[in-house]
Amino acid sequence: MNYILISDLDDTLIGNDESLQKFNNVMSSLRDKFFLVYSSGRFKESILSVVQEHGLLEPDAIISNVGTEIYYHPSWNEDKNWEKLIGENWQKKEILSILENFSVEPQPYNKKFTASYYVEDKSVVEEIRKNLKNYKVQIIHTKSYLLDIIPDKAGKGNAARYLKKKKALSTICSGDSENDIDMLTKCDFSILVGNAEERVKKQLLKYDKIYQATSEYASGVIEGLHFFKATN
């Protein structure tokens, strides 16, 4: 294997069936070159369901719940070392108690290393940041309404770096939204697909190692892989 390819799912690989088929065809022909990882804010079972529903190639690993859990094919056993690493200083009960003082709606799934809410008002997000400034957390506001609070050692970017060290391979990452920024800036090479939001494109212009594709969805990932000559 030459690279770890870590890709977001929703609005990156998933979003256009023709592009996804192109991705599957290209990756199938190069499967021995890549340790393939899907990284998502979804929980494990949801990721595996999406893989089956959309006919995605089976990955070698998945990173779920915004970079707080890592599982490996074929039995999908969780990486307990990663769990132990990110769990240090995680004070979820205290964080949940603080958030009770805000008019925010909790997301329906109880995840061990995330406190997740629906929040549209950016001023509320900033107040939450102020109230949690003494906690070792990352606060991620995505698509203008999804708020995730996770341990500072977790996240898509840190999970990518963990796999890089574990597999001793260079990382290529692809994504489209705010919760991918951490990953895109921490990988060796990164691809921002053409359908990414304009504010994300502007924010990432200063990074030479992040290729901004013109093609959308999975076609943008393939375009980026060609740009980095990873398909040669």
Coordinates of C-alpha atoms in Angstrom, one line a residue:
M1 CA 0.0 0.0 0.0
N2 CA 1.1 3.5 -0.8
Y3 CA -1.4 5.8 0.9
I4 CA -4.1 6.0 3.5
L5 CA -7.1 7.5 1.7
I6 CA -9.6 9.0 4.2
S7 CA -12.8 10.4 2.8
D8 CA -15.9 12.0 4.3
L9 CA -19.1 10.5 3.1
D10 CA -22.1 12.9 2.9
D11 CA -21.7 15.5 0.2
T12 CA -18.2 14.2 -0.6
L13 CA -18.4 10.6 -1.8
I14 CA -22.2 10.5 -1.6
G15 CA -24.4 13.0 -3.6
N16 CA -24.1 11.9 -7.2
D17 CA -24.5 8.3 -8.3
E18 CA -22.5 8.7 -11.5
S19 CA -19.6 10.2 -9.6
L20 CA -19.7 7.5 -7.0
Q21 CA -19.6 4.8 -9.7
K22 CA -16.6 6.5 -11.2
F23 CA -14.9 6.5 -7.8
N24 CA -15.7 2.8 -7.3
N25 CA -14.3 1.9 -10.7
V26 CA -11.0 3.8 -10.2
M27 CA -10.5 2.7 -6.7
S28 CA -11.2 -1.0 -7.5
S29 CA -8.4 -0.9 -10.1
L30 CA -6.1 0.6 -7.5
R31 CA -7.3 -1.1 -4.4
D32 CA -3.9 -2.5 -3.4
K33 CA -2.4 1.0 -3.3
F34 CA -4.8 2.4 -0.7
F35 CA -5.8 1.7 2.9
L36 CA -9.3 3.0 2.5
V37 CA -11.1 4.8 5.3
Y38 CA -14.5 6.5 5.5
S39 CA -14.7 9.3 8.1
S40 CA -18.0 10.7 9.1
G41 CA -20.1 12.4 11.8
R42 CA -22.4 9.3 11.6
F43 CA -22.2 6.5 14.1
K44 CA -20.7 3.1 13.0
E45 CA -23.9 1.3 12.1
S46 CA -25.1 4.3 10.0
I47 CA -21.8 4.3 8.1
L48 CA -22.0 0.6 7.4
S49 CA -25.6 1.0 6.3
V50 CA -24.7 3.8 3.9
V51 CA -21.8 1.7 2.5
Q52 CA -24.3 -1.1 1.7
E53 CA -27.1 1.2 0.5
H54 CA -24.9 3.2 -2.0
G55 CA -22.7 0.3 -3.1
L56 CA -19.5 1.9 -1.8
L57 CA -16.4 -0.2 -1.7
E58 CA -15.7 -2.0 1.6
P59 CA -13.3 0.2 3.5
D60 CA -10.4 -1.1 5.6
A61 CA -11.5 1.1 8.5
I62 CA -14.1 3.7 9.5
I63 CA -13.8 6.8 11.7
S64 CA -17.2 7.6 13.2
N65 CA -18.9 10.2 15.4
V66 CA -16.7 13.1 14.3
G67 CA -13.4 11.4 14.9
T68 CA -14.1 9.9 18.3
E69 CA -14.3 6.2 17.3
I70 CA -12.2 4.0 14.9
Y71 CA -13.2 0.5 13.8
Y72 CA -11.4 -2.0 11.5
H73 CA -12.6 -4.4 8.8
P74 CA -13.7 -7.1 8.7
S75 CA -15.1 -7.6 12.2
W76 CA -15.4 -3.9 13.0
N77 CA -13.7 -4.1 16.3
E78 CA -13.1 -0.7 18.0
D79 CA -9.6 0.6 18.5
K80 CA -9.4 0.7 22.3
N81 CA -6.1 2.5 22.3
W82 CA -7.7 5.4 20.5
E83 CA -10.6 5.3 22.9
K84 CA -8.2 5.5 25.9
L85 CA -6.2 8.3 24.3
I86 CA -9.1 10.6 23.7
G87 CA -10.9 9.8 26.9
E88 CA -8.4 11.5 29.1
N89 CA -9.8 14.7 30.7
W90 CA -13.2 14.2 29.0
Q91 CA -15.8 15.7 31.3
K92 CA -19.0 15.0 29.5
K93 CA -21.4 15.3 32.5
E94 CA -20.1 18.7 33.4
I95 CA -20.4 19.8 29.7
L96 CA -24.0 18.5 29.5
S97 CA -24.8 20.4 32.7
I98 CA -23.5 23.7 31.3
L99 CA -25.4 23.2 28.0
E100 CA -28.6 22.9 30.0
N101 CA -28.4 26.7 30.4
F102 CA -28.8 27.2 26.7
S103 CA -31.8 27.0 24.4
V104 CA -30.4 24.2 22.3
E105 CA -31.9 20.9 21.1
P106 CA -29.9 17.7 21.8
Q107 CA -29.3 15.4 18.9
P108 CA -31.1 12.0 19.4
Y109 CA -28.1 9.7 19.7
N110 CA -26.1 9.3 22.9
K111 CA -22.5 9.1 21.9
K112 CA -19.8 8.4 24.5
F113 CA -17.3 11.1 23.3
T114 CA -19.6 13.7 21.8
A115 CA -22.1 16.1 23.1
S116 CA -24.2 17.0 20.1
Y117 CA -26.9 19.6 19.5
Y118 CA -28.9 21.4 16.9
V119 CA -28.0 25.1 16.9
E120 CA -28.5 27.6 14.2
D121 CA -27.7 30.9 16.0
K122 CA -24.0 31.6 15.7
S123 CA -24.1 33.9 18.7
V124 CA -25.3 31.0 20.8
V125 CA -22.4 28.9 19.6
E126 CA -20.0 31.7 20.6
E127 CA -21.5 31.9 24.0
I128 CA -21.1 28.1 24.4
R129 CA -17.4 28.5 23.4
K130 CA -16.9 31.1 26.1
N131 CA -18.6 28.9 28.7
L132 CA -16.4 25.9 27.8
K133 CA -13.1 27.8 27.4
N134 CA -11.6 26.0 30.5
Y135 CA -12.4 22.6 29.2
K136 CA -10.2 20.6 26.8
V137 CA -12.7 20.3 24.0
Q138 CA -13.2 21.0 20.3
I139 CA -16.4 22.8 19.3
I140 CA -17.5 22.1 15.8
H141 CA -20.4 23.9 14.1
T142 CA -21.2 22.4 10.8
K143 CA -23.7 23.2 8.0
S144 CA -25.0 26.1 10.1
Y145 CA -27.0 23.9 12.5
L146 CA -25.0 20.9 13.7
L147 CA -23.0 21.4 16.9
D148 CA -20.6 18.8 18.2
I149 CA -18.5 19.1 21.3
I150 CA -15.7 16.5 21.5
P151 CA -12.5 15.8 23.4
D152 CA -9.6 18.0 22.2
K153 CA -7.5 14.9 21.4
A154 CA -10.3 13.5 19.2
G155 CA -11.6 14.8 15.8
K156 CA -11.2 13.7 12.2
G157 CA -7.8 15.3 11.9
N158 CA -6.3 13.7 15.0
A159 CA -7.8 10.4 14.0
A160 CA -6.2 10.7 10.6
R161 CA -2.8 11.4 12.2
Y162 CA -3.3 8.4 14.5
L163 CA -3.8 6.1 11.6
K164 CA -0.9 7.6 9.7
K165 CA 1.4 6.8 12.7
K166 CA -0.2 3.3 13.1
K167 CA 0.1 2.3 9.4
A168 CA 3.3 4.3 8.6
L169 CA 1.8 5.7 5.4
S170 CA 1.1 9.1 4.0
T171 CA -2.5 10.4 4.2
I172 CA -4.7 11.8 1.5
C173 CA -8.0 13.2 2.9
S174 CA -11.1 14.5 1.1
G175 CA -14.1 16.5 2.4
D176 CA -16.5 19.3 1.8
S177 CA -17.7 21.0 5.0
E178 CA -16.6 22.7 8.3
N179 CA -16.3 19.4 10.2
D180 CA -13.7 18.3 7.6
I181 CA -11.5 21.3 8.0
D182 CA -9.5 19.8 10.9
M183 CA -8.9 16.7 8.8
L184 CA -8.0 18.5 5.6
T185 CA -5.4 20.8 7.4
K186 CA -3.8 17.9 9.3
C187 CA -3.4 15.3 6.4
D188 CA -0.3 15.2 4.2
F189 CA -2.4 15.9 1.1
S190 CA -6.0 16.9 1.0
I191 CA -8.9 17.4 -1.5
L192 CA -11.8 19.8 -1.2
V193 CA -14.5 18.7 -3.6
G194 CA -16.0 21.2 -6.0
N195 CA -19.4 21.3 -4.3
A196 CA -17.9 22.5 -0.9
E197 CA -19.5 25.6 0.6
E198 CA -17.9 28.9 -0.5
R199 CA -16.9 29.9 3.1
V200 CA -15.0 26.6 3.5
K201 CA -13.2 27.2 0.1
K202 CA -12.2 30.7 1.1
Q203 CA -11.0 29.5 4.5
L204 CA -8.7 26.9 3.0
L205 CA -7.2 28.9 0.1
K206 CA -4.1 29.6 2.1
Y207 CA -3.1 25.9 2.3
D208 CA -0.9 24.8 -0.6
K209 CA -1.4 21.1 0.3
I210 CA -5.2 21.3 -0.1
Y211 CA -6.3 20.9 -3.7
Q212 CA -9.6 22.5 -4.5
A213 CA -11.2 20.4 -7.1
T214 CA -13.6 21.8 -9.7
S215 CA -15.4 18.5 -10.1
E216 CA -18.1 17.7 -7.5
Y217 CA -18.7 14.9 -5.1
A218 CA -16.7 11.7 -5.7
S219 CA -15.5 13.0 -9.1
G220 CA -13.7 15.7 -7.2
V221 CA -11.9 13.1 -5.1
I222 CA -10.7 11.3 -8.2
E223 CA -9.6 14.7 -9.7
G224 CA -7.6 15.4 -6.6
L225 CA -6.0 11.9 -6.6
H226 CA -4.9 12.5 -10.2
F227 CA -3.5 15.9 -9.2
F228 CA -1.4 14.4 -6.4
K229 CA -0.4 11.6 -8.9
A230 CA -1.6 9.0 -6.4
T231 CA -3.3 7.0 -9.2
N232 CA 0.0 6.5 -11.1

